[in-house]
mmCIF file of C-alpha atoms and ligand atoms in Angstrom:
data_model
loop_
_atom_site.group_PDB
_atom_site.id
_atom_site.type_symbol
_atom_site.label_atom_id
_atom_site.label_comp_id
_atom_site.label_asym_id
_atom_site.label_seq_id
_atom_site.Cartn_x
_atom_site.Cartn_y
_atom_site.Cartn_z
ATOM 1 C CA MET A 1 45.895 -74.759 51.756
ATOM 2 C CA LEU A 2 46.860 -78.129 50.169
ATOM 3 C CA TYR A 3 46.299 -79.509 46.989
ATOM 4 C CA CYS A 4 45.678 -83.138 45.501
ATOM 5 C CA GLU A 5 47.967 -83.564 42.351
ATOM 6 C CA ASN A 6 45.390 -86.554 40.948
ATOM 7 C CA CYS A 7 42.413 -84.192 41.036
ATOM 8 C CA HIS A 8 43.689 -80.620 40.868
ATOM 9 C CA LYS A 9 41.903 -79.942 43.598
ATOM 10 C CA LEU A 10 42.264 -77.849 46.813
ATOM 11 C CA CYS A 11 41.419 -80.042 50.004
ATOM 12 C CA GLU A 12 40.682 -78.497 53.182
ATOM 13 C CA ASP A 13 41.752 -81.667 55.499
ATOM 14 C CA ALA A 14 44.350 -83.759 55.004
ATOM 15 C CA PHE A 15 42.926 -85.833 52.259
ATOM 16 C CA CYS A 16 41.303 -85.143 49.227
ATOM 17 C CA PRO A 17 36.999 -85.677 49.418
ATOM 18 C CA GLU A 18 37.618 -86.535 45.760
ATOM 19 C CA CYS A 19 39.764 -89.316 45.311
ATOM 20 C CA GLY A 20 40.863 -90.096 49.114
ATOM 21 C CA ASN A 21 44.677 -89.228 48.299
ATOM 22 C CA GLU A 22 46.453 -89.032 51.824
ATOM 23 C CA SER A 23 49.718 -87.595 49.989
ATOM 24 C CA LEU A 24 48.842 -84.157 49.727
ATOM 25 C CA ARG A 25 51.166 -81.422 49.342
ATOM 26 C CA GLU A 26 50.905 -77.828 50.326
ATOM 27 C CA VAL A 27 49.622 -75.547 46.879
ATOM 28 C CA LYS A 28 51.815 -73.660 44.876
ATOM 29 C CA GLU A 29 50.984 -70.172 43.379
ATOM 30 C CA GLU A 30 51.542 -71.720 39.738
ATOM 31 C CA ASP A 31 49.026 -74.419 40.084
ATOM 32 C CA TYR A 32 46.058 -74.719 38.767
ATOM 33 C CA CYS A 33 43.178 -75.452 40.645
ATOM 34 C CA TYR A 34 39.687 -77.515 40.083
ATOM 35 C CA LEU A 35 36.900 -74.768 39.965
ATOM 36 C CA THR A 36 33.830 -76.142 38.724
ATOM 37 C CA LEU A 37 32.075 -78.945 36.813
ATOM 38 C CA CYS A 38 29.655 -77.406 34.745
ATOM 39 C CA HIS A 39 27.001 -77.428 31.879
ATOM 40 C CA GLU A 40 28.644 -76.520 28.521
ATOM 41 C CA ARG A 41 26.755 -73.874 27.757
ATOM 42 C CA THR A 42 27.755 -72.278 30.963
ATOM 43 C CA GLY A 43 31.498 -73.312 31.159
ATOM 44 C CA ASP A 44 31.426 -71.120 27.485
ATOM 45 C CA MET A 45 29.932 -68.403 29.936
ATOM 46 C CA LEU A 46 31.890 -68.834 32.631
ATOM 47 C CA LYS A 47 35.084 -68.847 30.159
ATOM 48 C CA SER A 48 34.498 -65.569 28.657
ATOM 49 C CA MET A 49 33.789 -63.705 32.391
ATOM 50 C CA LEU A 50 36.732 -64.639 33.205
ATOM 51 C CA SER A 51 38.881 -64.838 30.644
ATOM 52 C CA ASP A 52 37.086 -60.780 30.793
ATOM 53 C CA MET A 53 38.745 -61.056 34.681
ATOM 54 C CA ASP A 54 42.068 -61.495 32.666
ATOM 55 C CA ILE A 55 41.771 -65.142 34.291
ATOM 56 C CA SER A 56 43.162 -67.969 32.351
ATOM 57 C CA CYS A 57 41.087 -70.975 32.605
ATOM 58 C CA ILE A 58 41.459 -74.606 31.479
ATOM 59 C CA LEU A 59 38.303 -76.336 30.087
ATOM 60 C CA LEU A 60 38.337 -79.924 29.886
ATOM 61 C CA PRO A 61 35.807 -82.085 28.538
ATOM 62 C CA TYR A 62 33.837 -84.229 30.687
ATOM 63 C CA GLY A 63 30.583 -86.032 30.204
ATOM 64 C CA ASP A 64 28.912 -89.352 29.463
ATOM 65 C CA GLY A 65 31.312 -91.614 27.154
ATOM 66 C CA ALA A 66 28.242 -92.596 24.959
ATOM 67 C CA ARG A 67 28.021 -89.477 24.164
ATOM 68 C CA ASN A 68 31.536 -89.115 22.906
ATOM 69 C CA ALA A 69 31.265 -92.350 21.091
ATOM 70 C CA LEU A 70 28.860 -91.442 18.804
ATOM 71 C CA GLY A 71 31.220 -88.287 17.754
ATOM 72 C CA LEU A 72 28.779 -85.761 20.039
ATOM 73 C CA SER A 73 30.136 -83.107 22.506
ATOM 74 C CA LEU A 74 30.486 -84.797 26.354
ATOM 75 C CA GLY A 75 27.970 -81.643 27.670
ATOM 76 C CA GLY A 76 30.357 -80.900 29.954
ATOM 77 C CA TYR A 77 33.639 -79.091 31.211
ATOM 78 C CA LYS A 78 35.641 -79.484 34.019
ATOM 79 C CA VAL A 79 37.077 -75.762 35.075
ATOM 80 C CA TYR A 80 40.450 -75.365 36.262
ATOM 81 C CA VAL A 81 41.680 -71.454 37.656
ATOM 82 C CA PRO A 82 45.561 -70.880 38.475
ATOM 83 C CA TYR A 83 45.343 -70.690 42.725
ATOM 84 C CA PRO A 84 45.842 -67.136 43.077
ATOM 85 C CA ARG A 85 42.455 -66.352 41.453
ATOM 86 C CA TYR A 86 40.787 -68.780 43.101
ATOM 87 C CA GLU A 87 38.527 -66.816 45.163
ATOM 88 C CA GLU A 88 37.512 -64.787 42.601
ATOM 89 C CA SER A 89 36.403 -67.315 39.883
ATOM 90 C CA LYS A 90 34.517 -68.534 42.669
ATOM 91 C CA SER A 91 32.387 -65.288 42.933
ATOM 92 C CA ALA A 92 32.423 -65.299 38.877
ATOM 93 C CA ILE A 93 30.528 -68.445 39.240
ATOM 94 C CA ALA A 94 28.080 -67.061 41.667
ATOM 95 C CA THR A 95 27.085 -64.292 39.941
ATOM 96 C CA LEU A 96 26.879 -66.543 37.001
ATOM 97 C CA THR A 97 24.496 -68.867 38.409
ATOM 98 C CA ALA A 98 22.065 -65.849 40.069
ATOM 99 C CA ASP A 99 22.265 -64.584 36.400
ATOM 100 C CA ALA A 100 21.217 -67.553 34.728
ATOM 101 C CA THR A 101 18.519 -67.947 37.294
ATOM 102 C CA GLU A 102 16.985 -64.542 36.244
ATOM 103 C CA GLU A 103 17.248 -64.992 33.011
ATOM 104 C CA LEU A 104 15.362 -68.501 32.461
ATOM 105 C CA ARG A 105 12.745 -67.647 35.331
ATOM 106 C CA GLY A 106 11.962 -64.789 32.834
ATOM 107 C CA THR A 107 11.761 -67.117 30.169
ATOM 108 C CA LEU A 108 9.066 -69.531 31.450
ATOM 109 C CA LEU A 109 7.008 -66.966 33.124
ATOM 110 C CA ALA A 110 6.823 -65.085 29.575
ATOM 111 C CA ASN A 111 5.701 -68.870 27.684
ATOM 112 C CA ARG A 112 3.059 -69.562 30.736
ATOM 113 C CA ASP A 113 0.617 -69.969 28.164
ATOM 114 C CA ARG A 114 2.652 -72.812 26.740
ATOM 115 C CA TRP A 115 3.036 -74.955 29.539
ATOM 116 C CA GLN A 116 1.544 -78.371 29.429
ATOM 117 C CA ILE A 117 2.199 -81.566 31.782
ATOM 118 C CA ARG A 118 4.067 -83.609 29.656
ATOM 119 C CA SER A 119 2.064 -86.977 30.251
ATOM 120 C CA ARG A 120 -0.526 -88.405 33.154
ATOM 121 C CA PHE A 121 2.041 -90.321 34.618
ATOM 122 C CA SER A 122 4.199 -86.817 35.023
ATOM 123 C CA ALA A 123 0.759 -84.859 36.202
ATOM 124 C CA ARG A 124 0.474 -87.754 38.689
ATOM 125 C CA ARG A 125 4.279 -87.744 39.912
ATOM 126 C CA LEU A 126 3.618 -83.518 40.090
ATOM 127 C CA ARG A 127 0.316 -83.973 42.247
ATOM 128 C CA LYS A 128 2.658 -86.069 44.559
ATOM 129 C CA LEU A 129 5.430 -83.821 44.650
ATOM 130 C CA PHE A 130 3.288 -80.411 45.477
ATOM 131 C CA GLY A 131 0.873 -82.737 47.494
ATOM 132 C CA LEU A 132 -2.097 -81.623 45.593
ATOM 133 C CA SER A 133 -5.249 -83.945 45.201
ATOM 134 C CA LYS A 134 -7.236 -84.869 42.312
ATOM 135 C CA LYS A 135 -9.360 -81.752 41.910
ATOM 136 C CA ASP A 136 -6.727 -79.730 42.363
ATOM 137 C CA GLU A 137 -4.991 -77.487 39.544
ATOM 138 C CA ILE A 138 -1.559 -78.029 38.839
ATOM 139 C CA LEU A 139 -0.043 -75.445 37.109
ATOM 140 C CA PRO A 140 -0.839 -72.731 39.525
ATOM 141 C CA HIS A 141 1.760 -74.291 42.044
ATOM 142 C CA ILE A 142 4.452 -74.868 38.980
ATOM 143 C CA GLY A 143 3.939 -71.119 38.869
ATOM 144 C CA TRP A 144 4.618 -70.727 42.445
ATOM 145 C CA ALA A 145 7.464 -72.806 42.302
ATOM 146 C CA VAL A 146 8.964 -70.602 39.140
ATOM 147 C CA GLU A 147 8.397 -67.304 40.379
ATOM 148 C CA ARG A 148 10.104 -68.606 43.825
ATOM 149 C CA SER A 149 12.695 -70.831 43.109
ATOM 150 C CA PRO A 150 16.338 -69.853 44.077
ATOM 151 C CA ARG A 151 17.718 -71.708 41.262
ATOM 152 C CA ILE A 152 16.831 -72.513 37.883
ATOM 153 C CA ALA A 153 19.361 -73.640 35.821
ATOM 154 C CA ASP A 154 19.901 -75.175 32.269
ATOM 155 C CA ARG A 155 21.475 -78.807 32.704
ATOM 156 C CA GLY A 156 21.782 -79.232 28.982
ATOM 157 C CA ARG A 157 20.422 -80.679 25.856
ATOM 158 C CA ASN A 158 17.652 -83.448 25.937
ATOM 159 C CA SER A 159 19.228 -86.446 23.871
ATOM 160 C CA THR A 160 15.386 -87.354 23.560
ATOM 161 C CA CYS A 161 13.788 -84.198 22.497
ATOM 162 C CA PRO A 162 13.534 -83.907 19.002
ATOM 163 C CA TYR A 163 13.454 -80.206 18.917
ATOM 164 C CA GLN A 164 16.917 -79.961 20.249
ATOM 165 C CA GLY A 165 15.405 -78.456 23.737
ATOM 166 C CA HIS A 166 17.285 -78.363 26.737
ATOM 167 C CA ASP A 167 16.407 -79.863 30.530
ATOM 168 C CA ILE A 168 15.730 -75.863 32.316
ATOM 169 C CA ALA A 169 15.700 -77.684 36.394
ATOM 170 C CA VAL A 170 13.719 -75.279 38.977
ATOM 171 C CA THR A 171 14.150 -76.119 41.962
ATOM 172 C CA VAL A 172 12.630 -74.722 45.035
ATOM 173 C CA GLY A 173 13.536 -76.255 48.451
ATOM 174 C CA GLU A 174 13.712 -80.123 47.899
ATOM 175 C CA LYS A 175 11.388 -80.000 45.076
ATOM 176 C CA THR A 176 13.006 -79.924 41.367
ATOM 177 C CA VAL A 177 10.427 -79.565 38.423
ATOM 178 C CA TRP A 178 11.893 -80.215 34.566
ATOM 179 C CA PHE A 179 10.782 -77.819 31.674
ATOM 180 C CA ASN A 180 11.702 -78.446 28.252
ATOM 181 C CA SER A 181 13.024 -75.036 26.852
ATOM 182 C CA VAL A 182 11.846 -75.413 23.543
ATOM 183 C CA THR A 183 8.129 -77.485 24.406
ATOM 184 C CA PHE A 184 7.628 -75.974 27.780
ATOM 185 C CA GLU A 185 6.786 -79.597 28.660
ATOM 186 C CA ILE A 186 7.083 -80.109 32.192
ATOM 187 C CA THR A 187 8.045 -83.256 33.981
ATOM 188 C CA VAL A 188 9.066 -84.464 37.657
HETATM 189 ZN ZN1 LIG B 201 41.747 -85.818 44.731
#
């Protein structure tokens, strides 16, 4: 397996898909490899999960420079693990993602009576997304999406939400519907 020294990325081809570097070298046992980019909260969970597996990982803060200038956390991490533990760490992420989806699905469905569409504008966009007419109720379709979504993810703090809510992305096929984790407002 080849390794890019700029990005610490394992590369299947002769060049790095991240930075285009063509002078790759063979990966060494002691190399830390780029595993994933993830949100703060996921990063903290991933870190403790990896440490339970006795895998030492490195988390580098990554994200919005404007937030950094304001003294806020950057919102995300780039995660690196030692090459010999790379494949195991990959499966840890898969488990973590699946767990998060079920947990978030449970929370959303338990609060179904609080769901509200944020604005008329959002309602119009949701109708368009689900191919609905003006007479159709939107919420049952959103319920359908939440029940079937293979991936529901916490995308982190919504910077405009006064209640410190997080953006929860519910993905079904090409469609993504967003919930606020505190107000249960729905947008597209
Ligand atoms: Zn690179």
